[in-house]
Amino acid sequence: MTSNVIKQSDPSPIVACTISRDVQNFDLLIEDMEAALGEAWGDLGFAEALAFFNQPDAELLEFMAIAIDEADEEDLVMLGEIIALANRKGIKVILIAEDVSPAALHQLLRQGADEFVPYPLPEGELQAAIERLRNTPAPVHLAPVQTHAALASPTAGDGVILSVQGLSGGTGATTLAVNLAWELANIEKTNPPRVCLLDFSLQFGSVSTYLDLPRRDVVFEMWSDTEALDDDVFRQALVAFEDKLWVLTAPSDVLPLDMISSDDVNKVLAFARKHFDYVVIDMPGTLVQWTEAVLHASQVYFTTLELDMRSAQNALRIKRALQSEDLPVDKLRYCLNKSPKFTDLNGKSRVKRMAESLEIRIEILLPDGGRAVCQSSDHGLPLASSSAKNPLRREIAKLASSLHALGKSDAEAA
């Protein structure tokens, strides 16, 4: 804790502290803290707060007031770690926010913040929040909080791999991957399949954002040393979403796509197939050396495109690239995002001409989900949870049902 705020010679025990990028940006908070606690509080920066939890003084704190504004949204991962550490120490957390997006607030509150107070602070609201915290009994923890997944018993290693790759930006690849995985995880009520969602976009993967999940440092460690990969390392790298879907997020930092090899990818896929019935992969928007490994391992390789020239050109490029390397082009399933409505005869004619000119079959037509799609991802929820009657959600649910039915019929035939 900073020496200019908390001194060892200070006779007043420190019972609270503010945590912010610069507390001087929140002058009303300083006044209210002094009014409520006198000199029995201190101030920490974000990085200082993480180190402070290891000090004996942390055991004396009743609560922390984390003050943020829109400039702090890029530090959400660090803020989530601070809140998680405070929860483990039994320290209450008051979140004070100014001009912060609803999605960021939702994420931090889900990670364990106890109270939320807007800034500028309404008169008396901080004192009221402190009193509510003091009058709320501490929760009884029967077991340590687990943020990683508990792996199911190993199977025969024959989990179905479904990959999704966008042929150009904004064609809904991640939306399809996330919602397809969620629909498969909920396809049966009595005996649902075990589903894992892997974000292989090492640089700008956004699956964690779509589901409001933390990015774990162990993901980078796993990719850095797949020689040491075992069940325990793989389990620690996964994060559970509502105890139904297990997710391997992208690493916390931007990594070069050639940092991993086909051997690395195959090892991770082998562990995923070993423990899950369905493995859905969100691929990067570019072809890399290990794309071949994923293509060979996949039962179906979905490619998303839109009814425009950039998608058409890229579809032709990827088709030629795979054919030149004698790769299994037949695994590609073209998914048209924002497809024309049933009554749009002109749009349907354009889809037919596009497919004929590219000599491909556009087998999956995904309707435009509208604003609900962006709102769902901003709130960290699948479409089934936020907009169950959305036409895009219904189409993805139908796709999941057909895939699951096909898998069951194949299993029975075998």
Short mmCIF file of C-alpha atoms in Angstrom, two decimals:
data_model
loop_
_atom_site.label_atom_id
_atom_site.label_comp_id
_atom_site.label_asym_id
_atom_site.label_seq_id
_atom_site.Cartn_x
_atom_site.Cartn_y
_atom_site.Cartn_z
CA MET A 1 0.00 0.00 0.00
CA THR A 2 1.32 3.45 -0.85
CA SER A 3 3.38 4.94 1.93
CA ASN A 4 1.98 8.46 1.55
CA VAL A 5 -1.51 7.22 2.32
CA ILE A 6 -1.07 4.42 4.83
CA LYS A 7 1.79 4.74 7.29
CA GLN A 8 2.80 2.23 9.88
CA SER A 9 2.72 4.93 12.51
CA ASP A 10 -0.90 5.80 11.73
CA PRO A 11 -2.89 5.05 14.90
CA SER A 12 -6.14 4.51 12.98
CA PRO A 13 -6.59 0.93 11.74
CA ILE A 14 -7.15 0.80 7.99
CA VAL A 15 -10.53 -0.81 7.32
CA ALA A 16 -11.02 0.12 3.67
CA CYS A 17 -9.23 1.37 0.60
CA THR A 18 -9.98 2.85 -2.78
CA ILE A 19 -8.57 1.25 -5.91
CA SER A 20 -8.29 3.34 -9.06
CA ARG A 21 -5.99 4.45 -11.84
CA ASP A 22 -5.81 7.86 -10.15
CA VAL A 23 -8.02 8.62 -7.14
CA GLN A 24 -7.68 12.35 -7.85
CA ASN A 25 -10.05 11.80 -10.79
CA PHE A 26 -12.73 10.93 -8.22
CA ASP A 27 -12.62 13.88 -5.83
CA LEU A 28 -16.18 13.28 -4.61
CA LEU A 29 -15.19 9.75 -3.63
CA ILE A 30 -12.32 11.13 -1.53
CA GLU A 31 -14.73 13.44 0.30
CA ASP A 32 -17.26 10.67 0.94
CA MET A 33 -14.59 8.22 2.13
CA GLU A 34 -13.27 10.82 4.58
CA ALA A 35 -16.79 11.57 5.76
CA ALA A 36 -17.56 7.87 6.31
CA LEU A 37 -14.22 6.62 7.65
CA GLY A 38 -12.11 9.59 8.66
CA GLU A 39 -8.48 8.54 8.22
CA ALA A 40 -9.14 4.81 8.40
CA TRP A 41 -8.75 4.25 4.66
CA GLY A 42 -6.05 4.18 2.02
CA ASP A 43 -5.60 4.26 -1.72
CA LEU A 44 -4.07 1.80 -4.19
CA GLY A 45 -3.42 1.61 -7.91
CA PHE A 46 -4.51 -1.45 -9.87
CA ALA A 47 -1.11 -3.18 -9.90
CA GLU A 48 -0.50 -2.27 -6.25
CA ALA A 49 -3.82 -3.84 -5.28
CA LEU A 50 -2.81 -7.24 -6.69
CA ALA A 51 0.40 -7.19 -4.66
CA PHE A 52 -1.35 -5.90 -1.53
CA PHE A 53 -3.45 -9.04 -1.10
CA ASN A 54 -0.31 -10.91 -0.02
CA GLN A 55 0.37 -8.46 2.84
CA PRO A 56 -0.89 -8.93 6.42
CA ASP A 57 -2.76 -5.59 6.28
CA ALA A 58 -5.14 -7.10 3.74
CA GLU A 59 -6.66 -9.30 6.45
CA LEU A 60 -7.96 -6.17 8.24
CA LEU A 61 -9.91 -4.69 5.34
CA GLU A 62 -13.71 -4.64 5.42
CA PHE A 63 -14.23 -3.45 1.86
CA MET A 64 -12.62 -2.00 -1.25
CA ALA A 65 -14.09 0.77 -3.40
CA ILE A 66 -12.97 0.23 -7.00
CA ALA A 67 -13.42 3.45 -8.99
CA ILE A 68 -13.29 3.25 -12.79
CA ASP A 69 -14.25 5.25 -15.86
CA GLU A 70 -14.40 4.48 -19.58
CA ALA A 71 -10.59 4.65 -19.89
CA ASP A 72 -10.28 1.63 -17.56
CA GLU A 73 -12.33 -0.77 -19.70
CA GLU A 74 -9.15 -2.08 -21.32
CA ASP A 75 -8.10 -3.33 -17.86
CA LEU A 76 -11.19 -5.47 -17.23
CA VAL A 77 -9.15 -8.65 -16.89
CA MET A 78 -6.98 -7.12 -14.15
CA LEU A 79 -10.04 -5.67 -12.42
CA GLY A 80 -11.67 -9.09 -12.49
CA GLU A 81 -8.59 -10.59 -10.84
CA ILE A 82 -8.72 -7.94 -8.11
CA ILE A 83 -12.38 -8.69 -7.42
CA ALA A 84 -11.75 -12.45 -7.39
CA LEU A 85 -8.87 -12.07 -4.91
CA ALA A 86 -10.99 -9.81 -2.70
CA ASN A 87 -13.75 -12.41 -2.66
CA ARG A 88 -11.32 -15.13 -1.63
CA LYS A 89 -10.07 -12.91 1.20
CA GLY A 90 -13.62 -12.15 2.35
CA ILE A 91 -13.28 -8.47 1.44
CA LYS A 92 -16.42 -6.76 0.16
CA VAL A 93 -16.24 -4.81 -3.11
CA ILE A 94 -18.06 -1.58 -4.01
CA LEU A 95 -17.86 -0.77 -7.72
CA ILE A 96 -17.96 2.97 -8.52
CA ALA A 97 -18.21 3.69 -12.23
CA GLU A 98 -18.45 6.73 -14.48
CA ASP A 99 -19.33 6.43 -18.19
CA VAL A 100 -18.63 2.69 -18.25
CA SER A 101 -20.43 0.49 -20.78
CA PRO A 102 -23.21 -1.82 -19.52
CA ALA A 103 -21.28 -4.84 -20.79
CA ALA A 104 -18.23 -3.93 -18.69
CA LEU A 105 -20.38 -3.36 -15.59
CA HIS A 106 -22.16 -6.65 -16.17
CA GLN A 107 -18.85 -8.49 -16.41
CA LEU A 108 -17.43 -7.02 -13.20
CA LEU A 109 -20.63 -7.56 -11.23
CA ARG A 110 -20.76 -11.18 -12.37
CA GLN A 111 -17.20 -11.63 -11.18
CA GLY A 112 -18.22 -10.80 -7.63
CA ALA A 113 -18.62 -7.07 -6.97
CA ASP A 114 -21.07 -6.66 -4.06
CA GLU A 115 -22.36 -3.12 -4.63
CA PHE A 116 -22.55 -0.67 -7.54
CA VAL A 117 -22.67 3.11 -7.12
CA PRO A 118 -22.63 5.50 -10.11
CA TYR A 119 -20.23 8.43 -10.24
CA PRO A 120 -20.71 11.33 -9.53
CA LEU A 121 -21.83 9.84 -6.25
CA PRO A 122 -25.42 10.59 -5.20
CA GLU A 123 -25.53 12.23 -1.78
CA GLY A 124 -25.28 9.67 1.00
CA GLU A 125 -25.16 6.71 -1.39
CA LEU A 126 -21.62 5.60 -0.49
CA GLN A 127 -22.46 5.60 3.22
CA ALA A 128 -25.63 3.62 2.49
CA ALA A 129 -23.66 1.09 0.46
CA ILE A 130 -21.13 0.68 3.28
CA GLU A 131 -23.94 0.09 5.78
CA ARG A 132 -25.53 -2.50 3.51
CA LEU A 133 -22.22 -4.33 3.28
CA ARG A 134 -21.74 -4.27 7.04
CA ASN A 135 -25.25 -5.59 7.63
CA THR A 136 -24.89 -8.41 5.10
CA PRO A 137 -23.61 -11.64 6.66
CA ALA A 138 -20.50 -13.10 5.08
CA PRO A 139 -21.27 -16.01 2.76
CA VAL A 140 -20.39 -19.50 3.88
CA HIS A 141 -18.01 -21.14 1.42
CA LEU A 142 -18.34 -24.89 1.53
CA ALA A 143 -15.57 -25.39 -1.01
CA PRO A 144 -13.02 -23.28 -2.83
CA VAL A 145 -14.35 -21.43 -5.85
CA GLN A 146 -13.40 -23.25 -9.02
CA THR A 147 -13.15 -21.28 -12.26
CA HIS A 148 -11.76 -24.13 -14.34
CA ALA A 149 -13.66 -27.08 -15.71
CA ALA A 150 -14.00 -30.47 -14.11
CA LEU A 151 -13.25 -32.90 -16.90
CA ALA A 152 -15.64 -35.73 -17.51
CA SER A 153 -14.47 -39.32 -17.60
CA PRO A 154 -12.44 -40.10 -20.73
CA THR A 155 -14.30 -41.52 -23.70
CA ALA A 156 -13.02 -43.51 -26.63
CA GLY A 157 -11.50 -40.32 -28.00
CA ASP A 158 -14.07 -40.08 -30.80
CA GLY A 159 -15.62 -36.70 -30.11
CA VAL A 160 -17.02 -34.91 -33.17
CA ILE A 161 -15.01 -31.85 -34.29
CA LEU A 162 -16.94 -28.98 -35.89
CA SER A 163 -14.86 -26.03 -37.10
CA VAL A 164 -16.03 -22.56 -38.10
CA GLN A 165 -14.06 -20.06 -40.18
CA GLY A 166 -15.15 -16.74 -41.61
CA LEU A 167 -14.23 -16.05 -45.22
CA SER A 168 -14.15 -12.34 -44.45
CA GLY A 169 -14.57 -10.12 -41.43
CA GLY A 170 -18.02 -9.70 -39.93
CA THR A 171 -19.62 -12.78 -41.49
CA GLY A 172 -20.72 -14.17 -38.12
CA ALA A 173 -18.21 -17.00 -37.64
CA THR A 174 -17.77 -16.49 -33.90
CA THR A 175 -21.51 -15.95 -33.44
CA LEU A 176 -22.15 -19.26 -35.19
CA ALA A 177 -19.43 -21.11 -33.23
CA VAL A 178 -20.57 -19.85 -29.82
CA ASN A 179 -24.28 -20.40 -30.35
CA LEU A 180 -23.83 -23.75 -32.09
CA ALA A 181 -21.77 -24.99 -29.14
CA TRP A 182 -24.40 -23.76 -26.68
CA GLU A 183 -27.27 -25.35 -28.62
CA LEU A 184 -25.44 -28.68 -28.72
CA ALA A 185 -24.78 -28.47 -24.98
CA ASN A 186 -28.53 -28.09 -24.39
CA ILE A 187 -29.82 -30.39 -27.12
CA GLU A 188 -31.06 -32.97 -24.58
CA LYS A 189 -32.39 -32.35 -21.08
CA THR A 190 -31.85 -35.75 -19.52
CA ASN A 191 -28.49 -36.75 -20.96
CA PRO A 192 -26.95 -33.75 -22.73
CA PRO A 193 -23.73 -34.26 -24.69
CA ARG A 194 -20.48 -32.87 -23.33
CA VAL A 195 -19.42 -29.88 -25.43
CA CYS A 196 -16.15 -27.97 -25.61
CA LEU A 197 -15.61 -24.68 -27.46
CA LEU A 198 -12.02 -23.91 -28.54
CA ASP A 199 -10.98 -20.38 -29.56
CA PHE A 200 -8.06 -20.90 -31.95
CA SER A 201 -7.87 -17.24 -32.95
CA LEU A 202 -4.72 -16.59 -30.93
CA GLN A 203 -4.53 -12.89 -31.72
CA PHE A 204 -8.02 -11.42 -31.57
CA GLY A 205 -10.22 -14.30 -30.42
CA SER A 206 -13.45 -12.99 -28.91
CA VAL A 207 -15.22 -16.10 -27.60
CA SER A 208 -14.42 -14.97 -24.04
CA THR A 209 -16.12 -11.64 -24.76
CA TYR A 210 -19.18 -13.31 -26.28
CA LEU A 211 -19.65 -15.40 -23.12
CA ASP A 212 -18.25 -12.93 -20.57
CA LEU A 213 -15.49 -15.31 -19.48
CA PRO A 214 -12.04 -14.51 -18.09
CA ARG A 215 -8.94 -15.26 -20.14
CA ARG A 216 -6.59 -17.53 -18.24
CA ASP A 217 -2.80 -17.19 -18.29
CA VAL A 218 -2.49 -20.96 -18.33
CA VAL A 219 -3.77 -20.95 -21.93
CA PHE A 220 -0.51 -19.35 -23.09
CA GLU A 221 1.47 -21.78 -20.95
CA MET A 222 -0.40 -24.71 -22.47
CA TRP A 223 0.30 -23.61 -26.05
CA SER A 224 3.93 -22.82 -25.19
CA ASP A 225 4.68 -26.34 -23.96
CA THR A 226 2.33 -28.95 -25.39
CA GLU A 227 4.96 -31.59 -24.63
CA ALA A 228 3.88 -31.27 -20.99
CA LEU A 229 0.17 -31.30 -21.82
CA ASP A 230 -1.86 -33.70 -19.69
CA ASP A 231 -5.40 -33.94 -18.33
CA ASP A 232 -4.64 -31.59 -15.46
CA VAL A 233 -3.10 -28.85 -17.63
CA PHE A 234 -5.96 -29.13 -20.13
CA ARG A 235 -8.53 -28.92 -17.32
CA GLN A 236 -6.91 -25.80 -15.87
CA ALA A 237 -6.95 -24.09 -19.26
CA LEU A 238 -10.72 -24.51 -19.62
CA VAL A 239 -13.38 -22.22 -18.20
CA ALA A 240 -16.92 -23.44 -17.55
CA PHE A 241 -19.92 -21.45 -18.79
CA GLU A 242 -22.99 -22.15 -16.65
CA ASP A 243 -21.62 -25.65 -15.97
CA LYS A 244 -22.84 -26.81 -19.38
CA LEU A 245 -20.22 -25.61 -21.84
CA TRP A 246 -16.43 -25.72 -21.42
CA VAL A 247 -14.36 -23.11 -23.19
CA LEU A 248 -10.70 -22.73 -24.12
CA THR A 249 -10.40 -18.97 -24.57
CA ALA A 250 -7.81 -17.17 -26.64
CA PRO A 251 -4.65 -16.18 -24.69
CA SER A 252 -4.60 -12.91 -22.78
CA ASP A 253 -1.94 -11.42 -25.08
CA VAL A 254 -1.74 -11.15 -28.85
CA LEU A 255 0.37 -14.06 -30.11
CA PRO A 256 1.73 -14.82 -33.59
CA LEU A 257 -0.38 -17.42 -35.37
CA ASP A 258 2.75 -19.41 -36.26
CA MET A 259 3.69 -19.77 -32.60
CA ILE A 260 1.95 -23.14 -32.61
CA SER A 261 2.41 -26.04 -35.00
CA SER A 262 0.21 -28.77 -36.41
CA ASP A 263 1.59 -31.14 -33.76
CA ASP A 264 0.53 -28.71 -31.01
CA VAL A 265 -2.95 -28.44 -32.45
CA ASN A 266 -3.32 -32.20 -32.86
CA LYS A 267 -2.34 -32.78 -29.22
CA VAL A 268 -4.93 -30.29 -27.96
CA LEU A 269 -7.60 -31.77 -30.23
CA ALA A 270 -6.79 -35.27 -29.00
CA PHE A 271 -7.41 -34.21 -25.39
CA ALA A 272 -10.61 -32.41 -26.40
CA ARG A 273 -11.95 -35.45 -28.26
CA LYS A 274 -10.98 -37.63 -25.33
CA HIS A 275 -13.24 -35.79 -22.89
CA PHE A 276 -16.05 -34.28 -24.99
CA ASP A 277 -18.71 -35.50 -27.38
CA TYR A 278 -18.61 -32.33 -29.48
CA VAL A 279 -15.65 -30.01 -30.01
CA VAL A 280 -16.49 -26.70 -31.72
CA ILE A 281 -13.52 -24.66 -32.98
CA ASP A 282 -13.60 -20.94 -33.75
CA MET A 283 -10.81 -20.56 -36.31
CA PRO A 284 -8.82 -17.40 -37.12
CA GLY A 285 -9.88 -15.48 -40.19
CA THR A 286 -6.77 -16.49 -42.12
CA LEU A 287 -5.20 -19.68 -43.38
CA VAL A 288 -2.15 -20.80 -41.40
CA GLN A 289 0.18 -23.77 -41.46
CA TRP A 290 -1.92 -25.68 -38.91
CA THR A 291 -5.25 -25.05 -40.68
CA GLU A 292 -4.57 -28.30 -42.51
CA ALA A 293 -4.42 -30.21 -39.22
CA VAL A 294 -7.81 -28.82 -38.12
CA LEU A 295 -9.35 -29.49 -41.52
CA HIS A 296 -8.23 -33.12 -41.47
CA ALA A 297 -9.46 -33.59 -37.88
CA SER A 298 -12.86 -31.98 -38.48
CA GLN A 299 -15.96 -33.91 -39.45
CA VAL A 300 -17.50 -30.67 -40.76
CA TYR A 301 -15.72 -27.38 -41.57
CA PHE A 302 -18.21 -24.50 -41.68
CA THR A 303 -17.24 -21.40 -43.64
CA THR A 304 -19.33 -18.26 -43.24
CA LEU A 305 -19.79 -15.72 -46.02
CA GLU A 306 -22.13 -12.95 -47.07
CA LEU A 307 -23.77 -12.00 -50.33
CA ASP A 308 -21.03 -9.62 -51.47
CA MET A 309 -17.98 -9.53 -53.72
CA ARG A 310 -15.37 -9.84 -50.95
CA SER A 311 -16.92 -13.09 -49.69
CA ALA A 312 -17.23 -14.45 -53.22
CA GLN A 313 -13.59 -13.71 -54.02
CA ASN A 314 -12.36 -15.22 -50.74
CA ALA A 315 -14.51 -18.33 -51.20
CA LEU A 316 -12.90 -18.84 -54.59
CA ARG A 317 -9.42 -18.30 -53.12
CA ILE A 318 -9.83 -20.78 -50.26
CA LYS A 319 -11.33 -23.37 -52.59
CA ARG A 320 -8.39 -23.08 -55.00
CA ALA A 321 -5.86 -23.12 -52.16
CA LEU A 322 -7.25 -26.33 -50.69
CA GLN A 323 -7.54 -28.01 -54.09
CA SER A 324 -3.93 -27.13 -54.96
CA GLU A 325 -2.75 -28.90 -51.80
CA ASP A 326 -5.08 -31.86 -52.38
CA LEU A 327 -6.90 -31.15 -49.11
CA PRO A 328 -10.45 -32.38 -48.37
CA VAL A 329 -12.53 -29.58 -49.89
CA ASP A 330 -15.63 -31.75 -49.51
CA LYS A 331 -15.62 -31.06 -45.75
CA LEU A 332 -16.45 -27.39 -46.35
CA ARG A 333 -20.03 -26.37 -45.61
CA TYR A 334 -20.81 -22.87 -46.84
CA CYS A 335 -23.04 -20.82 -44.51
CA LEU A 336 -24.58 -17.64 -45.91
CA ASN A 337 -24.90 -15.04 -43.17
CA LYS A 338 -27.72 -12.47 -43.38
CA SER A 339 -29.39 -14.54 -46.08
CA PRO A 340 -32.37 -13.08 -48.01
CA LYS A 341 -35.81 -13.46 -46.52
CA PHE A 342 -38.28 -15.99 -47.88
CA THR A 343 -40.14 -13.35 -49.88
CA ASP A 344 -36.98 -11.74 -51.32
CA LEU A 345 -37.00 -13.39 -54.73
CA ASN A 346 -34.30 -11.08 -56.11
CA GLY A 347 -32.01 -11.92 -53.19
CA LYS A 348 -32.60 -15.65 -53.65
CA SER A 349 -31.72 -15.32 -57.32
CA ARG A 350 -28.44 -13.60 -56.39
CA VAL A 351 -27.60 -16.43 -53.96
CA LYS A 352 -28.19 -18.99 -56.72
CA ARG A 353 -26.01 -17.09 -59.21
CA MET A 354 -23.24 -16.72 -56.62
CA ALA A 355 -23.21 -20.45 -55.86
CA GLU A 356 -23.20 -21.34 -59.56
CA SER A 357 -20.37 -18.95 -60.42
CA LEU A 358 -18.22 -20.30 -57.57
CA GLU A 359 -19.27 -23.91 -58.23
CA ILE A 360 -20.17 -24.44 -54.59
CA ARG A 361 -23.29 -25.41 -52.64
CA ILE A 362 -24.53 -22.89 -50.11
CA GLU A 363 -26.22 -25.37 -47.80
CA ILE A 364 -26.91 -23.29 -44.70
CA LEU A 365 -28.84 -20.02 -44.82
CA LEU A 366 -28.50 -17.96 -41.65
CA PRO A 367 -31.06 -15.13 -41.36
CA ASP A 368 -30.17 -11.66 -40.14
CA GLY A 369 -30.54 -11.67 -36.35
CA GLY A 370 -30.60 -7.88 -36.15
CA ARG A 371 -29.52 -5.85 -33.15
CA ALA A 372 -30.27 -8.72 -30.77
CA VAL A 373 -27.07 -10.46 -31.90
CA CYS A 374 -24.81 -7.56 -30.85
CA GLN A 375 -26.78 -7.03 -27.66
CA SER A 376 -26.47 -10.69 -26.76
CA SER A 377 -22.68 -10.69 -27.15
CA ASP A 378 -22.39 -7.38 -25.26
CA HIS A 379 -24.21 -8.98 -22.34
CA GLY A 380 -22.12 -12.14 -22.47
CA LEU A 381 -25.03 -14.47 -23.25
CA PRO A 382 -25.90 -16.92 -26.03
CA LEU A 383 -28.89 -16.03 -28.17
CA ALA A 384 -30.90 -18.83 -26.57
CA SER A 385 -30.63 -17.04 -23.22
CA SER A 386 -31.18 -13.47 -24.38
CA SER A 387 -33.39 -13.78 -27.46
CA ALA A 388 -34.75 -17.31 -27.77
CA LYS A 389 -37.20 -16.46 -30.57
CA ASN A 390 -34.60 -14.69 -32.71
CA PRO A 391 -34.66 -16.12 -36.27
CA LEU A 392 -30.88 -16.64 -36.28
CA ARG A 393 -31.05 -18.52 -33.00
CA ARG A 394 -33.81 -20.75 -34.35
CA GLU A 395 -31.79 -21.61 -37.46
CA ILE A 396 -28.67 -22.44 -35.42
CA ALA A 397 -30.80 -24.59 -33.10
CA LYS A 398 -32.12 -26.49 -36.14
CA LEU A 399 -28.55 -26.98 -37.37
CA ALA A 400 -27.50 -28.33 -33.96
CA SER A 401 -30.48 -30.73 -33.92
CA SER A 402 -29.69 -32.07 -37.37
CA LEU A 403 -26.01 -32.57 -36.49
CA HIS A 404 -26.90 -34.35 -33.26
CA ALA A 405 -29.50 -36.56 -34.97
CA LEU A 406 -26.97 -37.46 -37.67
CA GLY A 407 -24.40 -38.32 -35.04
CA LYS A 408 -26.83 -40.56 -33.17
CA SER A 409 -27.87 -42.39 -36.33
CA ASP A 410 -24.22 -42.98 -37.25
CA ALA A 411 -23.51 -44.31 -33.75
CA GLU A 412 -26.47 -46.68 -33.91
CA ALA A 413 -25.43 -47.91 -37.34
CA ALA A 414 -21.92 -48.62 -36.05
#
